[in-house]
XYZ file of N, CA, C and O in Angstrom:
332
model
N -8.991 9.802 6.594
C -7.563 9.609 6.766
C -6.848 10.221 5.554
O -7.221 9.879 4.432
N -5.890 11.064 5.695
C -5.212 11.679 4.823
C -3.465 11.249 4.613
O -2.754 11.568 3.660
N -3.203 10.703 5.429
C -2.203 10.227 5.526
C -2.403 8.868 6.197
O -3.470 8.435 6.630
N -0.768 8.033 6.223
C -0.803 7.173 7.499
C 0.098 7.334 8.238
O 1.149 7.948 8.046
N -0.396 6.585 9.472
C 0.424 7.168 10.644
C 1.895 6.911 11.043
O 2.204 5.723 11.144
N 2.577 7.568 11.216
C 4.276 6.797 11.201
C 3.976 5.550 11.650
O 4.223 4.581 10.931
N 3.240 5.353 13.255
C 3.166 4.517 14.265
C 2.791 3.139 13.500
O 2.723 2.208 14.302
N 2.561 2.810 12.328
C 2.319 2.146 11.463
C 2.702 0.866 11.598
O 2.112 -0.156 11.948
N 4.161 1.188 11.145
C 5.691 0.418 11.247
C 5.587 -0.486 12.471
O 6.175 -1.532 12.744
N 4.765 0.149 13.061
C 5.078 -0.819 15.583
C 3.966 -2.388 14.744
O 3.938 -3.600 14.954
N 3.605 -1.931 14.282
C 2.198 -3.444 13.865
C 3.006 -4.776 12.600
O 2.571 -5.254 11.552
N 4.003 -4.937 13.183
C 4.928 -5.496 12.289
C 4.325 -7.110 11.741
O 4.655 -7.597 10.659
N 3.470 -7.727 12.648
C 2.581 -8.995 12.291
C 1.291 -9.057 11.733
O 0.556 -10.044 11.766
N 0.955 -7.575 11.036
C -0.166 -7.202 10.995
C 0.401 -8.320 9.065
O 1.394 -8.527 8.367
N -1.339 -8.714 9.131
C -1.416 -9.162 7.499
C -2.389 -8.936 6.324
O -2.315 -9.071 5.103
N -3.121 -8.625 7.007
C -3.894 -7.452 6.217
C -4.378 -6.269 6.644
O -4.581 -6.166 7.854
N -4.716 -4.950 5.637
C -4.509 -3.505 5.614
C -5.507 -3.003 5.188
O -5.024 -2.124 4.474
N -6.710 -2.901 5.089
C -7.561 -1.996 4.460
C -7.467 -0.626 4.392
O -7.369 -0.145 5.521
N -7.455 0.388 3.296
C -7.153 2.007 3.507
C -8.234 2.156 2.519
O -8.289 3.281 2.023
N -9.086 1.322 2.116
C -10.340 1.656 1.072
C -10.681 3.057 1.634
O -10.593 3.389 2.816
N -11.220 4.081 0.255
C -12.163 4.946 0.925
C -11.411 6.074 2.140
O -11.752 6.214 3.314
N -10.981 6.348 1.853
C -10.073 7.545 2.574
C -9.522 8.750 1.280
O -9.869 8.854 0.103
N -8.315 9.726 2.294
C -8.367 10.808 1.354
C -6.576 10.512 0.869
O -5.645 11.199 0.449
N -6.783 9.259 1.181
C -5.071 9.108 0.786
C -4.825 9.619 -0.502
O -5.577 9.492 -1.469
N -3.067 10.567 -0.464
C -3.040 11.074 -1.344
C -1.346 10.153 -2.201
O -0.973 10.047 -3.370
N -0.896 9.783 -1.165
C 0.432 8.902 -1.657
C 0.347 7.477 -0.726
O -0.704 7.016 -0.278
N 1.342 7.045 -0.590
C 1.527 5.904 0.330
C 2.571 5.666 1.005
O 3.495 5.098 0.422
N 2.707 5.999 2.296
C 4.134 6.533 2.897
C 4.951 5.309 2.784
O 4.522 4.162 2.659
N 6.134 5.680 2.841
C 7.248 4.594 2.211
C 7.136 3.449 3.575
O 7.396 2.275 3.309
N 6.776 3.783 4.922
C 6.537 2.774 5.730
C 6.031 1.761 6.182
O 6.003 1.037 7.177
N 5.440 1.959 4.705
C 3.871 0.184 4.638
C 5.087 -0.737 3.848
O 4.749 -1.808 3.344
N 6.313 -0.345 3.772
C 7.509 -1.595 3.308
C 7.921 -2.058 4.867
O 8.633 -3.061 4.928
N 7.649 -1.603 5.774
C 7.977 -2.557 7.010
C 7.239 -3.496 7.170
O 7.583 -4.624 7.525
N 6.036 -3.084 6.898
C 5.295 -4.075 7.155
C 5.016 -5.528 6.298
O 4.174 -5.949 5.505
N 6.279 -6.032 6.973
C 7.159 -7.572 6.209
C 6.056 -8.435 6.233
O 5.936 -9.094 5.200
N 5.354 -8.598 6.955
C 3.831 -10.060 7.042
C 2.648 -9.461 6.160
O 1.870 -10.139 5.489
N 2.646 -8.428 6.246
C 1.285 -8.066 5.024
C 1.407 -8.694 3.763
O 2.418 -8.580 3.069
N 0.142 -9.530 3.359
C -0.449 -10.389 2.673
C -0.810 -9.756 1.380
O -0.346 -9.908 0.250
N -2.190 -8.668 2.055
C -3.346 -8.288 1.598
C -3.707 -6.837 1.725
O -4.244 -6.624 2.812
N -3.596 -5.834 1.021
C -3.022 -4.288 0.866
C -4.557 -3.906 -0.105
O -4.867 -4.350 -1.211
N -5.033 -3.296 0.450
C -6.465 -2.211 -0.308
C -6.330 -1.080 0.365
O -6.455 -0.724 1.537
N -5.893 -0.341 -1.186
C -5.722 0.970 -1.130
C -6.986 1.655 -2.069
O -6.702 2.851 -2.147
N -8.156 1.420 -2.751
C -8.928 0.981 -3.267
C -9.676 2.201 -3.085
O -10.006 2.292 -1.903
N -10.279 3.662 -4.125
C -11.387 4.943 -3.419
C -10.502 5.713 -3.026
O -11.068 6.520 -2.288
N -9.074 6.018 -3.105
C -7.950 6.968 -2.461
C -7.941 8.244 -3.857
O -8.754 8.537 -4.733
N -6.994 8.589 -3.593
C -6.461 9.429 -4.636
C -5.228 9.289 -5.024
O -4.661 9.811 -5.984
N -4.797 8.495 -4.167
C -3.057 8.242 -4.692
C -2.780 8.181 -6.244
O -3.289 7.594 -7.198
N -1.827 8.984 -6.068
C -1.229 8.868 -7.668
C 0.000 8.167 -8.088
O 0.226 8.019 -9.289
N 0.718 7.775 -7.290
C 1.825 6.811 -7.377
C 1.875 5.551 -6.564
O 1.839 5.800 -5.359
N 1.940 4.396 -6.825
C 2.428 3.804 -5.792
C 4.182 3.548 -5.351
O 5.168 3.598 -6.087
N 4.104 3.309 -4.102
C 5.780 3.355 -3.667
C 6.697 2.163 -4.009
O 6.336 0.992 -3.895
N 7.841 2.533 -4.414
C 8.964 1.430 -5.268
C 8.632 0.440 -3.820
O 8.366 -0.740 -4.053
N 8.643 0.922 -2.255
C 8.888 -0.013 -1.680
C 8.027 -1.352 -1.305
O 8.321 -2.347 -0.643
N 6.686 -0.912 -2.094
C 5.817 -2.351 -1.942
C 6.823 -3.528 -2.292
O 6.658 -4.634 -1.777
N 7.827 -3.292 -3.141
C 8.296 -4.587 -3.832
C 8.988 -5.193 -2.870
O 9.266 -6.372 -3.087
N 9.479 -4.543 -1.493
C 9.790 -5.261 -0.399
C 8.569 -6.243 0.399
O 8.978 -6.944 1.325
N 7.747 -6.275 0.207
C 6.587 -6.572 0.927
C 6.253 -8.176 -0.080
O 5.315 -8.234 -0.875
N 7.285 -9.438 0.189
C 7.631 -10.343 -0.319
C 6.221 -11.204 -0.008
O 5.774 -11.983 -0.850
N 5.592 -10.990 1.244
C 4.586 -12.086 1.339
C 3.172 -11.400 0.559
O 2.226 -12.037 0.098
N 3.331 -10.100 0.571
C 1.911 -9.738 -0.336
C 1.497 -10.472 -1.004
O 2.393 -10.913 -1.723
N 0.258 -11.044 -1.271
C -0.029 -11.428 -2.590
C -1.353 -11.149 -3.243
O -1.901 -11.712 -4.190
N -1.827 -9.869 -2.299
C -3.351 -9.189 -3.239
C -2.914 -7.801 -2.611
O -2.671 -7.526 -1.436
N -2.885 -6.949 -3.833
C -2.784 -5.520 -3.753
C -4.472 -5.183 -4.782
O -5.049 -5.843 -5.645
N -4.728 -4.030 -4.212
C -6.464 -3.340 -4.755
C -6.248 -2.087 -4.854
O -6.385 -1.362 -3.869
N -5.822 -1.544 -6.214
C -6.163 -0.070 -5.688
C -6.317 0.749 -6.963
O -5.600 1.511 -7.612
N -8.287 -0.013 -7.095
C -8.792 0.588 -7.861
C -9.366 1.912 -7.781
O -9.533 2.251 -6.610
N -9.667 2.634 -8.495
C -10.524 3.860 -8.312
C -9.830 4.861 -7.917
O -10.345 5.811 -7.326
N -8.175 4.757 -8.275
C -7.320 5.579 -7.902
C -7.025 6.766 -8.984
O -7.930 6.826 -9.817
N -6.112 7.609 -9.159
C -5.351 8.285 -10.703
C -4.263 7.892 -10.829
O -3.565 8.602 -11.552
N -3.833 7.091 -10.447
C -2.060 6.291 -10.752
C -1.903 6.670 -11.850
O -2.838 6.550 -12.642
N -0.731 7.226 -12.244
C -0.088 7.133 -13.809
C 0.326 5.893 -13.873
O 0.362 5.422 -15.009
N 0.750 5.004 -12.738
C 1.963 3.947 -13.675
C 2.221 3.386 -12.183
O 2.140 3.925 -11.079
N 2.487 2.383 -12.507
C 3.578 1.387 -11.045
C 5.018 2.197 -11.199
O 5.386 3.002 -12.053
N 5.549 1.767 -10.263
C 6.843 1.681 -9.942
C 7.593 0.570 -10.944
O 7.169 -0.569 -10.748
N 8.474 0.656 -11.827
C 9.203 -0.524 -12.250
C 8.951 -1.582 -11.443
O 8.270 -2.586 -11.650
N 9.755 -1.148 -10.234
C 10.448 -2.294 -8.680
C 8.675 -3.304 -8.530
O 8.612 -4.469 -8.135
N 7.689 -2.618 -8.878
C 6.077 -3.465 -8.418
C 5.652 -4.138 -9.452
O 4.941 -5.132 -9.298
N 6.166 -3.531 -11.107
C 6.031 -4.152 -12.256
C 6.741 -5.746 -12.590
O 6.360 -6.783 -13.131
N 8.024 -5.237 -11.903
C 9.159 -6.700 -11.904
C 8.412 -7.946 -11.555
O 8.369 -9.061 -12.076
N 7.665 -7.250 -10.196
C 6.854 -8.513 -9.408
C 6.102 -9.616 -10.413
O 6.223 -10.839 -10.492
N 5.292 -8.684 -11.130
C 4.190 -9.298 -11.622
C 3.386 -10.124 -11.020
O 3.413 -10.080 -9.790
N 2.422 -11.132 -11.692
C 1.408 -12.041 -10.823
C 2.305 -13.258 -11.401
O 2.688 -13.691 -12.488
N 2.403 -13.535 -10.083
C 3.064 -15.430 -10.750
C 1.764 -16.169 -10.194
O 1.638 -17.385 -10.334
């Protein structure tokens, strides 16, 4: 998987996401619809940024995404922090 799919967004009760292990290279701004996601592994990608809009994604509360080249969070994902 190199991308994700627009069609993404239609799975709006979805609560957890696995994308471990793929050729992801960003994270399309449309995994912020997805308002019920919990539990987000992006984890073996290549992404180098993650998107300001996780910080919409209020019920998250385990993001994974080790083994990536991230320079840096987003401020907007930093604010979050772990409470």
């Amino acid at each position: 998987l190199h991308s994700l799919p627009y069609e993404l967004h239609m799975l709006s009760n979805l609560r957890n996401l696995s994308l471990v292990a793929n050729k992801l290279t960003d994270v399309s701004p449309v995994i912020s619809q997805l308002t019920n996601l919990s539990t987000l592994w992006l984890s073996k990608n290549q992404i180098r940024a993650l998107p300001p809009g996780l910080s919409l994604l209020t019920r998250l509360s385990s993001l994974e995404f080790r083994e990536n080249p991230i320079r840096e969070p987003p401020e907007s994902v930093l604010a979050k922090g772990s409470s």
